[in-house]
XYZ file of C-alpha atoms in Angstrom:
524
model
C -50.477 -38.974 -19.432
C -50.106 -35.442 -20.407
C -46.948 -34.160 -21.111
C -45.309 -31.428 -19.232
C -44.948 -27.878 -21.260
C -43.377 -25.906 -19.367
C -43.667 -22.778 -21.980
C -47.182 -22.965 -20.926
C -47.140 -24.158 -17.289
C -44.123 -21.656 -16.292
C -45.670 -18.791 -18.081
C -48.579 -19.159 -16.037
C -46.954 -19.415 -12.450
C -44.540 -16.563 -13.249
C -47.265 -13.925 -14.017
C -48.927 -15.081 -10.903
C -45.898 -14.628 -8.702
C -45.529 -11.241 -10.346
C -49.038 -9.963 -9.759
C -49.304 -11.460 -6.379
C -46.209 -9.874 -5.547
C -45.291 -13.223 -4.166
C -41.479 -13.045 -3.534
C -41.662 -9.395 -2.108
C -40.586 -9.164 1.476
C -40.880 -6.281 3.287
C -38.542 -7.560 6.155
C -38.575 -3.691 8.002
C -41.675 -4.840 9.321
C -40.925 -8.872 9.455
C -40.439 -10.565 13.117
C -38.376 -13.508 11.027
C -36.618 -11.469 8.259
C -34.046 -13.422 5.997
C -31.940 -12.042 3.956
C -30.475 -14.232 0.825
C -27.669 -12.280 -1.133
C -26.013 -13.907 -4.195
C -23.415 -12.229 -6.403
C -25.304 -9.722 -8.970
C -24.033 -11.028 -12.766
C -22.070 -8.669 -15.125
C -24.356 -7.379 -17.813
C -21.434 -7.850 -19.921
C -22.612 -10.489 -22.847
C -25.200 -11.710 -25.351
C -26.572 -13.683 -22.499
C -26.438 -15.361 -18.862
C -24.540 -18.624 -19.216
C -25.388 -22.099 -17.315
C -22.853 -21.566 -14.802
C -25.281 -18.568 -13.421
C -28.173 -20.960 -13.672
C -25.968 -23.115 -11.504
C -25.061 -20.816 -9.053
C -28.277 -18.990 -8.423
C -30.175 -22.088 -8.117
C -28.688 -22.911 -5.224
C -28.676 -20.463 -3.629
C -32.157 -19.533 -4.731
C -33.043 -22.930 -3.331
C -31.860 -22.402 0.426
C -34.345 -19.275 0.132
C -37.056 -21.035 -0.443
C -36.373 -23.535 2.378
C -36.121 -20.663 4.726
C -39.334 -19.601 3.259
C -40.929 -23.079 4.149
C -39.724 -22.358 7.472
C -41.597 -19.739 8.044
C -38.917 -16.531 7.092
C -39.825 -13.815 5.346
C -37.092 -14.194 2.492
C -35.397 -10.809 1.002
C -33.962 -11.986 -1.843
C -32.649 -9.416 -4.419
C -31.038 -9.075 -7.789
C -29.480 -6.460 -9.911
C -26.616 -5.620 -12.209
C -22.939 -5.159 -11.570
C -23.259 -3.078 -14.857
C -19.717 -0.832 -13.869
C -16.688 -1.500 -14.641
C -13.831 -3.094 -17.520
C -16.330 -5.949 -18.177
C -19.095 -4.235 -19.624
C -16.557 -1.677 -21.119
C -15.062 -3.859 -23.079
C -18.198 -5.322 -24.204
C -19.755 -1.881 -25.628
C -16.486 -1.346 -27.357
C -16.616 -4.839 -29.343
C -20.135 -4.357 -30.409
C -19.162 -0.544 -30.748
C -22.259 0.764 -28.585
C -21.831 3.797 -25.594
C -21.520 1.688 -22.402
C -25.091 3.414 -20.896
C -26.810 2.231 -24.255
C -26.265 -1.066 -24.021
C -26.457 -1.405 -20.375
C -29.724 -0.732 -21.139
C -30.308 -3.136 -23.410
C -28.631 -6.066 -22.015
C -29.990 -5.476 -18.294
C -33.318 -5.552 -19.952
C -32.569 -8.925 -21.733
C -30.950 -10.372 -18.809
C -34.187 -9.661 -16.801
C -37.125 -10.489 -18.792
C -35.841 -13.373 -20.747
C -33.592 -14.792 -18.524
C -33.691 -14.223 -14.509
C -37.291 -14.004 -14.446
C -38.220 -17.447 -16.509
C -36.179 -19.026 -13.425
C -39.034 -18.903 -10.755
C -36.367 -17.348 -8.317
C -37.470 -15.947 -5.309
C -35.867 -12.698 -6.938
C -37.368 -9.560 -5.562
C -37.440 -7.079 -8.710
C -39.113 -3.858 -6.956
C -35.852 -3.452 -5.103
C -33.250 -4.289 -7.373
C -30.509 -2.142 -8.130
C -27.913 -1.434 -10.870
C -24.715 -0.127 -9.951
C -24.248 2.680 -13.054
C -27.443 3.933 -11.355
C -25.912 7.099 -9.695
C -28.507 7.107 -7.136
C -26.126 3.534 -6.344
C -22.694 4.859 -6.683
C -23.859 8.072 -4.743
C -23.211 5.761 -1.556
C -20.222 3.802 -2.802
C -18.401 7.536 -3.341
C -19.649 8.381 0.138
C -17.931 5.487 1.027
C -14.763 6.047 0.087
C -14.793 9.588 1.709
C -15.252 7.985 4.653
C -12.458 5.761 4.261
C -10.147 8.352 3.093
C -11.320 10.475 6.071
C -10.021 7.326 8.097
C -7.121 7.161 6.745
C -7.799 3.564 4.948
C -7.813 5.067 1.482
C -4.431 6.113 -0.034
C -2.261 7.290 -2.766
C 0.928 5.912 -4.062
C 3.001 4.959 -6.762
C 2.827 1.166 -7.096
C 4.216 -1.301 -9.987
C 1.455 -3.144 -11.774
C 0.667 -5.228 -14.298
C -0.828 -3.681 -17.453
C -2.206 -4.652 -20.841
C -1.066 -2.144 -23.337
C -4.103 -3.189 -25.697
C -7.195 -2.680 -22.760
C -4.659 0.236 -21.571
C -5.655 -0.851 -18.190
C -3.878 -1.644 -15.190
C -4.895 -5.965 -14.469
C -5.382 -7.706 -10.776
C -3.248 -10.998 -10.560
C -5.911 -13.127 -11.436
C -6.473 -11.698 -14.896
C -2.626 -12.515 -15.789
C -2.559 -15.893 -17.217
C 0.583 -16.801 -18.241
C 1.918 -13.370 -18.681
C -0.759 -12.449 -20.695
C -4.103 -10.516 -20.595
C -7.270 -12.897 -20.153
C -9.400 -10.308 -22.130
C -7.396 -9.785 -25.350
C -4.303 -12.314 -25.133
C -1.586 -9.082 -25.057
C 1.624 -9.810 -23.389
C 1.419 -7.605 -20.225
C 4.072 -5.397 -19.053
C 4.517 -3.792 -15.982
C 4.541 -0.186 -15.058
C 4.856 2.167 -12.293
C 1.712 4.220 -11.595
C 0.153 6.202 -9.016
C -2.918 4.161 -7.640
C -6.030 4.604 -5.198
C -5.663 2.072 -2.524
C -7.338 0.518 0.478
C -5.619 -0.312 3.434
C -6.544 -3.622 3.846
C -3.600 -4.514 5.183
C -4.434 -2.710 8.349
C -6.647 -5.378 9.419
C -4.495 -8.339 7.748
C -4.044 -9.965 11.657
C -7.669 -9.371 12.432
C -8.810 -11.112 9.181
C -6.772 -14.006 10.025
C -7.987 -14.236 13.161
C -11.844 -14.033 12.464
C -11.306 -17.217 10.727
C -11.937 -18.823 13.523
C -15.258 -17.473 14.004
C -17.480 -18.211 10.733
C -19.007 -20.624 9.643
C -17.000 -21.325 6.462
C -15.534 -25.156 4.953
C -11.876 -25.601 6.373
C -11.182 -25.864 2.568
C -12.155 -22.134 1.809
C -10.297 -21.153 5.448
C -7.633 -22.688 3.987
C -7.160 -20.507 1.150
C -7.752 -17.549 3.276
C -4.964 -18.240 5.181
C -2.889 -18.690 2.358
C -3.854 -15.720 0.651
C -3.218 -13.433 3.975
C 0.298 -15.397 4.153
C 1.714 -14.280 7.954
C 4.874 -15.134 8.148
C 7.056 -14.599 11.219
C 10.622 -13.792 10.885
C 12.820 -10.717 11.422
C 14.192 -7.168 9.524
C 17.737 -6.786 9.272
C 19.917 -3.832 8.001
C 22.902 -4.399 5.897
C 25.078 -1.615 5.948
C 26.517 -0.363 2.247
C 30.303 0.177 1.590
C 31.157 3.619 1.186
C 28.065 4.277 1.198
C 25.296 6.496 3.209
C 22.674 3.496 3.150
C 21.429 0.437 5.198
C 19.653 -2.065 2.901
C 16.644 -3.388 4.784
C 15.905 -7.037 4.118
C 12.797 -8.870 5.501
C 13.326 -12.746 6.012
C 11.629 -15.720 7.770
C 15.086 -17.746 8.050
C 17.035 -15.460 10.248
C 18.496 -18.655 10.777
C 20.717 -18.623 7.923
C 22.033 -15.153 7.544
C 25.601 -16.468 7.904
C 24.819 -18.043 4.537
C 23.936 -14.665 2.670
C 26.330 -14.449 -0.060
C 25.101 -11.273 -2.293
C 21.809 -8.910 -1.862
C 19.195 -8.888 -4.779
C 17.040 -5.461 -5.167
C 13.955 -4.757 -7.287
C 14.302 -2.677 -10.247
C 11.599 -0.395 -8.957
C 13.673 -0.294 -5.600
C 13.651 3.528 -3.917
C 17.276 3.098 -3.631
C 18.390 2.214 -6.379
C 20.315 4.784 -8.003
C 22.499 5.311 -5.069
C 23.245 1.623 -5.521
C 24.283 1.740 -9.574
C 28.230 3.144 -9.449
C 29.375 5.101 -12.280
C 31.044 2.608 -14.024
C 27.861 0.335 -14.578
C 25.438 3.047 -14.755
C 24.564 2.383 -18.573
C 24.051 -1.391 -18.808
C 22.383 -1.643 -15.428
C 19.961 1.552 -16.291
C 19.055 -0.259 -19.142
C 18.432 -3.582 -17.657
C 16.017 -1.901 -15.430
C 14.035 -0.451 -17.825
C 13.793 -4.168 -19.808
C 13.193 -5.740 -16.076
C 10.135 -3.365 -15.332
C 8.425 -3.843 -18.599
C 7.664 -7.488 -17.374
C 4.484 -9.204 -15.977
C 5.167 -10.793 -12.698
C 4.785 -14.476 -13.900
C 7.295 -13.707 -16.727
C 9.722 -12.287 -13.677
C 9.399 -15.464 -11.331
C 10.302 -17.998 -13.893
C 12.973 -16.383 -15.959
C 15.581 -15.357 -13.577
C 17.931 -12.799 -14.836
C 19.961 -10.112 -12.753
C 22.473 -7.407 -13.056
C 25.463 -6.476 -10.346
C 25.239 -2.904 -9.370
C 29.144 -2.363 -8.444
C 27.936 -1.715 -4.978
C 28.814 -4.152 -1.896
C 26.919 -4.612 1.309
C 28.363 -5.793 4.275
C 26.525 -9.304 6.302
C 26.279 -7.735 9.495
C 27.175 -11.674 11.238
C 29.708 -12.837 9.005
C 31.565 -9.255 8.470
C 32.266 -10.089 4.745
C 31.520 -7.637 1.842
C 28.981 -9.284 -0.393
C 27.828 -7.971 -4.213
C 24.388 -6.340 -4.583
C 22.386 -7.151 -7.380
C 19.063 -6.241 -9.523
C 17.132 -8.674 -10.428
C 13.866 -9.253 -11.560
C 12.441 -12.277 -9.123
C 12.461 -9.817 -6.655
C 9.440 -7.538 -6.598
C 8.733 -4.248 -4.418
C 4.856 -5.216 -3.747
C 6.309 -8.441 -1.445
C 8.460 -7.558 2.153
C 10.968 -4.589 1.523
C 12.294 -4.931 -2.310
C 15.949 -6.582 -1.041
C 16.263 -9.831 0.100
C 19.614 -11.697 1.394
C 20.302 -13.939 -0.751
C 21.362 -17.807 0.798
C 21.863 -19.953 -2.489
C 22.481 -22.771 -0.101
C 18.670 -22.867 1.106
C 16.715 -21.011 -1.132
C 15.840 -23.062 -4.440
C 15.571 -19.436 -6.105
C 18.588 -18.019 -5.243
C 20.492 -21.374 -6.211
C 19.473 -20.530 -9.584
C 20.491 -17.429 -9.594
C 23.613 -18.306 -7.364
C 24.461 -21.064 -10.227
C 23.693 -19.124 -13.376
C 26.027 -15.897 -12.331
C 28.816 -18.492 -10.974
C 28.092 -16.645 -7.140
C 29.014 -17.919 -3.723
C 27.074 -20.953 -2.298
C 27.542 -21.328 1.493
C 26.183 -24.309 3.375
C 24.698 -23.290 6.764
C 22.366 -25.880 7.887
C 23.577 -29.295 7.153
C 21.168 -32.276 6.022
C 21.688 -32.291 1.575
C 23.931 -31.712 -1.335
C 23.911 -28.218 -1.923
C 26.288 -29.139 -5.343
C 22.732 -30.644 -6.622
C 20.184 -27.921 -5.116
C 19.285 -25.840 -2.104
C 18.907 -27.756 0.624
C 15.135 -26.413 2.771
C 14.829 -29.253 5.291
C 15.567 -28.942 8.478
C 19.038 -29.509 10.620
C 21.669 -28.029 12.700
C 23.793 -25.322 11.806
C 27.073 -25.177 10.443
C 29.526 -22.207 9.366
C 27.441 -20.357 11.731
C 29.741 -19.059 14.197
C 28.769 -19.389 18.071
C 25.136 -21.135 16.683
C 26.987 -24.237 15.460
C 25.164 -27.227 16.304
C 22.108 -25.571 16.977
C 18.562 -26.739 15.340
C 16.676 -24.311 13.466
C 13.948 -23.401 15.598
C 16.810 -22.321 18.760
C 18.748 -20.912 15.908
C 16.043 -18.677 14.814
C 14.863 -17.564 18.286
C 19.029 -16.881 19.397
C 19.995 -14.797 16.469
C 17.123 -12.499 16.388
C 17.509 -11.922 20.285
C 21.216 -10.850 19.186
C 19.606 -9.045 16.022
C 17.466 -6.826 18.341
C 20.388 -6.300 21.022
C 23.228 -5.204 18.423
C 20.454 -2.670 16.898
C 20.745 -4.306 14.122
C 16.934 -4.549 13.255
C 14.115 -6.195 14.543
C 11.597 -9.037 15.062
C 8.749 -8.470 12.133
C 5.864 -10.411 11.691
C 5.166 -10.083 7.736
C 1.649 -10.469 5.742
C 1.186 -11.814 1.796
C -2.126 -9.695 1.996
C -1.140 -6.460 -0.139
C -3.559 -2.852 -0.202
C -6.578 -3.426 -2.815
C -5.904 -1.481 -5.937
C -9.285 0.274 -6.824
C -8.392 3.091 -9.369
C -8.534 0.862 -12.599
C -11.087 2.671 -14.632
C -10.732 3.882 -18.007
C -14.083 5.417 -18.576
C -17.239 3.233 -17.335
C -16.699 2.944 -13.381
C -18.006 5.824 -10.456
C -15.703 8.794 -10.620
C -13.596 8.559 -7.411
C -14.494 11.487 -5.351
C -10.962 13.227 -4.769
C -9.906 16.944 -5.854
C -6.314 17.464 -6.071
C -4.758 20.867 -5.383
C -1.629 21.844 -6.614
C -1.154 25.040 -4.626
C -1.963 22.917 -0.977
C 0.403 20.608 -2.419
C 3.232 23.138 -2.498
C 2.148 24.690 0.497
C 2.556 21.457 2.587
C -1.231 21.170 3.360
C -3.528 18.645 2.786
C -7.287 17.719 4.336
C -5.379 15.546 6.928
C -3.780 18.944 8.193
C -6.800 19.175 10.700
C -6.805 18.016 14.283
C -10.214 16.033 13.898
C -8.274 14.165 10.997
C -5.165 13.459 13.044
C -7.669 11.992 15.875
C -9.618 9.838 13.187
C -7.299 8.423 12.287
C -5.356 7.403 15.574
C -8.316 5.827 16.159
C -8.845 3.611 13.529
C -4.714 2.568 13.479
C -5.106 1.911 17.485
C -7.990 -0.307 16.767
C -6.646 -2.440 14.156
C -2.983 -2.583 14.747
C -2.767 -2.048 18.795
C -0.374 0.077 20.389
C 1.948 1.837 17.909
C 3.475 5.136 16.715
C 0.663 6.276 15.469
C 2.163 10.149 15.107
C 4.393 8.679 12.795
C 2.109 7.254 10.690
C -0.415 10.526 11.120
C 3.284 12.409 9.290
C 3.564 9.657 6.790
C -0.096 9.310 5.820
C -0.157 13.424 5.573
C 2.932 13.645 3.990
C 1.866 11.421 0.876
C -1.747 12.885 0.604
C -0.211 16.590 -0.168
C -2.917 18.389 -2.181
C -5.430 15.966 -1.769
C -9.254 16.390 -0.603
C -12.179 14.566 -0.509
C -15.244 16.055 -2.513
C -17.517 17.679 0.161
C -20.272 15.125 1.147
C -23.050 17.310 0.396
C -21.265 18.275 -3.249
C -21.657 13.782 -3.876
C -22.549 11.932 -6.071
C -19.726 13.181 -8.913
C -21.618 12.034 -11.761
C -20.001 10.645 -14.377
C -20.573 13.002 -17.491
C -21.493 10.907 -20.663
C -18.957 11.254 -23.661
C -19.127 10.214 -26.905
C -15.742 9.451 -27.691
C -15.500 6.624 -24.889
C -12.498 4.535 -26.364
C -9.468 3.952 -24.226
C -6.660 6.460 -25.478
C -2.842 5.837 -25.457
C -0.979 6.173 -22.369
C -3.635 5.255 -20.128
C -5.300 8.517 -20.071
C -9.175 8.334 -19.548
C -11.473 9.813 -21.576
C -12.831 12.064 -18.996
C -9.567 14.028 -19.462
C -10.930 15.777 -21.995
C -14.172 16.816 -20.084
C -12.623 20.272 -18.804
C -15.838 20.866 -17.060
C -15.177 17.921 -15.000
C -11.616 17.862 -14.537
C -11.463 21.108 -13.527
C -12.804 22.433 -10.232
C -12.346 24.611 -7.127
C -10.179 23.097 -3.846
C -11.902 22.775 -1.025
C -9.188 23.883 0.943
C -8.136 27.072 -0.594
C -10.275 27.617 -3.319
C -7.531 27.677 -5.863
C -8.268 26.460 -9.018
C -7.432 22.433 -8.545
């Protein structure tokens, strides 16, 4: 029998497929379009790997069954050629990031994707540095801005002092940069962010819907997090200030024995008395120069002379900084109960602090104790299980106007403003005379209306003047480019390297920096 080649036997097919135009759907006139998207590869390496063999072949084989059945199959392919990825590349093989996009997208295509016998449809596919690409993802975010679902605001975030780039969670490993191994610090930046949160119920919910493995579901849950519990305000001695706290165990406030801020809390300086201004200062500095893993693991904390009061049990209780506690989760304070929270044990047992059983069941000498039980040192709710507990002391939260019933969300805002260089220039102008002046493009009434709108839709009935004033209030000075003025290209520069600080290279490009506002035409 002859042996298969399939140098020969696969060359042949392919050029056929090619000339025949074989996997080219035109599904705007198709009566039984289908259209079979997989995840375009980073153009970021010497080469594709098996594992995007592995993943476009099956996918690539559930288009051609739909083809067998009949469907006119759309299936395309390009290059998610923006962003860090590539960037990095092009610096380690010290080549301009357009230059070797070039080269690699070319590789990728002809020696790789097409020798597959996908069903890939190459007369429509698309590169994302293309600017006739990122033309629509800037129009994009204009109309999300213009919604009010894109933001401004200072944020803490991980970032690798060697890529000089701010990192997502999942490129921490271990308190260290995936790339390039750097320990990663944290810092407090201003950021570009969508309000994803917005629709954090409505995600949950739509769960239900699609057609998705109760594995992956799963996860999604997880990763949205809803948590019901309640807000509470602890008033601070001598003091101007309520501390606001977010917890789901309303249950055992009677057991809160101190209060634990962030380092990057709002508040914090009127928190820091005189007399521990220096060491605390300087603990906070240390504190926010750490990656989030290193701050969950390695508990350490500071007291800030300053008492709060537990609004139940009436007794003063220390405040404290402390690094476990982070600003991007609930409100950046949380009452501490060492009794029934395994973290603030540790914390509870390391700075010799107050441990209060309120909900019997363990041996708090040994560790916190999270099962369930009745309560105990708990005033009139004595005896009562958790779940009554819970329901009875937020009623009597709410009616003493001492905060409120909260339903909380893991989900936090996407952070989108990580580019250095390579990425689509986000297509904001900021004016520094409308920022003095109070006025910003969400001074208009059409704005205002917008975004009512959207807020009604996605988070029902709420003060939605409120937020109009807050939204307006941090996007001072800020305007979108005019749509007709898009796509801001991104000029090409030949000094492309990452520079110290985090400043991008476009800084430098005065022709692009600077421009007129669209509001007042003052130089912005």
């Amino acid at each position: 029998m002859e042996r298969y080649n399939p140098k020969q036997i696969q060359i042949k097919w392919q050029k056929r497929w090619s000339s025949d135009k074989t996997f080219v759907a035109d599904i705007t006139k198709s009566t039984k379009p289908f259209f079979n998207l997989m995840m375009f590869p980073y153009p970021s390496g010497e080469g594709l790997h098996v594992g995007h063999v592995y993943a476009f072949g099956g996918a690539d084989t559930f288009g051609h069954f739909k083809k067998m059945q009949g469907f006119d199959v759309f299936e395309p392919m390009g290059f998610d050629s923006f962003g860090i990825h590539s960037e990095n590349y092009a610096i380690k093989v010290k080549k301009h990031p357009q230059d070797l996009i070039n080269e690699t997208t070319k590789y990728f295509k002809e020696e790789q994707l097409q020798k597959l016998g996908a069903l890939f449809d190459w007369e429509h596919a698309m590169i994302t540095s293309d600017i006739h690409y990122y033309r629509w993802t800037q129009w994009l975010f204009v109309q999300l801005f213009k919604a009010g679902l894109a933001e401004r605001r200072k944020s803490p975030v991980d970032w690798c002092p060697s890529c000089q780039t701010v990192l997502a969670d999942e490129q921490v490993i271990a308190g260290k940069c995936e790339r390039c191994n750097s320990e990663v610090i944290q810092k407090e930046l201003e950021q570009w962010f969508f309000k994803i949160t917005s629709y954090a119920q409505k995600l949950l919910d739509n769960l239900e819907k699609i057609d998705w493995s109760e594995t992956t579901k799963t996860m999604q849950r997880n990763w949205i997090g809803r948590s019901e519990g309640a807000e509470i305000n602890f008033q601070v001695k001598d003091v101007d200030l309520k501390l606001k706290i977010y917890t789901t165990r309303p249950d055992t406030v009677f057991g809160a024995t101190f209060m634990v801020v962030a380092p990057e809390h709002p508040q914090i300086d009127q928190l820091i008395t005189k007399d521990n201004s220096a060491k605390v200062s300087d603990y906070i500095n240390k504190a926010k120069n750490k990656s989030e893993v290193e701050r969950s693991t390695e508990k350490t904390g500071m007291f800030t002379g300053s008492y709060a009061v537990n609004p139940f049990t009436k007794k003063e209780i220390p405040v404290w900084v402390a690094d476990y506690v982070l600003m991007g989760y609930g409100t950046g304070a949380i009452m501490a109960v060492p009794a029934h929270d395994q973290r603030d044990f540790e914390f509870a047992k390391k700075y010799d602090l107050p441990i209060i059983e309120v909900i019997n069941g363990g041996d708090i000498q040994k560790e916190a104790w999270v099962g369930e039980g009745s309560l105990v040192n708990s005033g009139d709710f004595d005896g009562k299980n958790l779940a009554d507990a819970k329901k009875s002391i937020i009623e009597l939260i709410e009616k003493e106007n001492l905060g409120q019933k909260k339903v909380n969300f893991h989900l936090r805002d996407w952070l989108i403003s990580r580019q250095r260089y390579w990425g689509p220039p986000i297509p904001m102008i900021f004016c520094q005379v409308c920022a003095s002046g109070g006025k910003s493009w969400f001074t208009t009434a059409e704005a205002k209306a917008r975004v009512s709108s959207i807020e009604h839709q996605v988070s029902g009935e709420e003060n939605l003047n409120t937020k109009y004033e807050i939204l307006n209030t941090q996007m001072k000075g800020w305007y979108p480019v005019p749509e007709e003025e898009l796509p801001v290209e991104l000029p090409e520069v030949e000094d492309y390297q990452p520079k110290g600080s985090g400043v991008s290279p476009l800084a430098s490009q005065e022709d692009f920096v600077n421009v007129k506002c669209p509001g007042c035409g003052s130089d912005a």
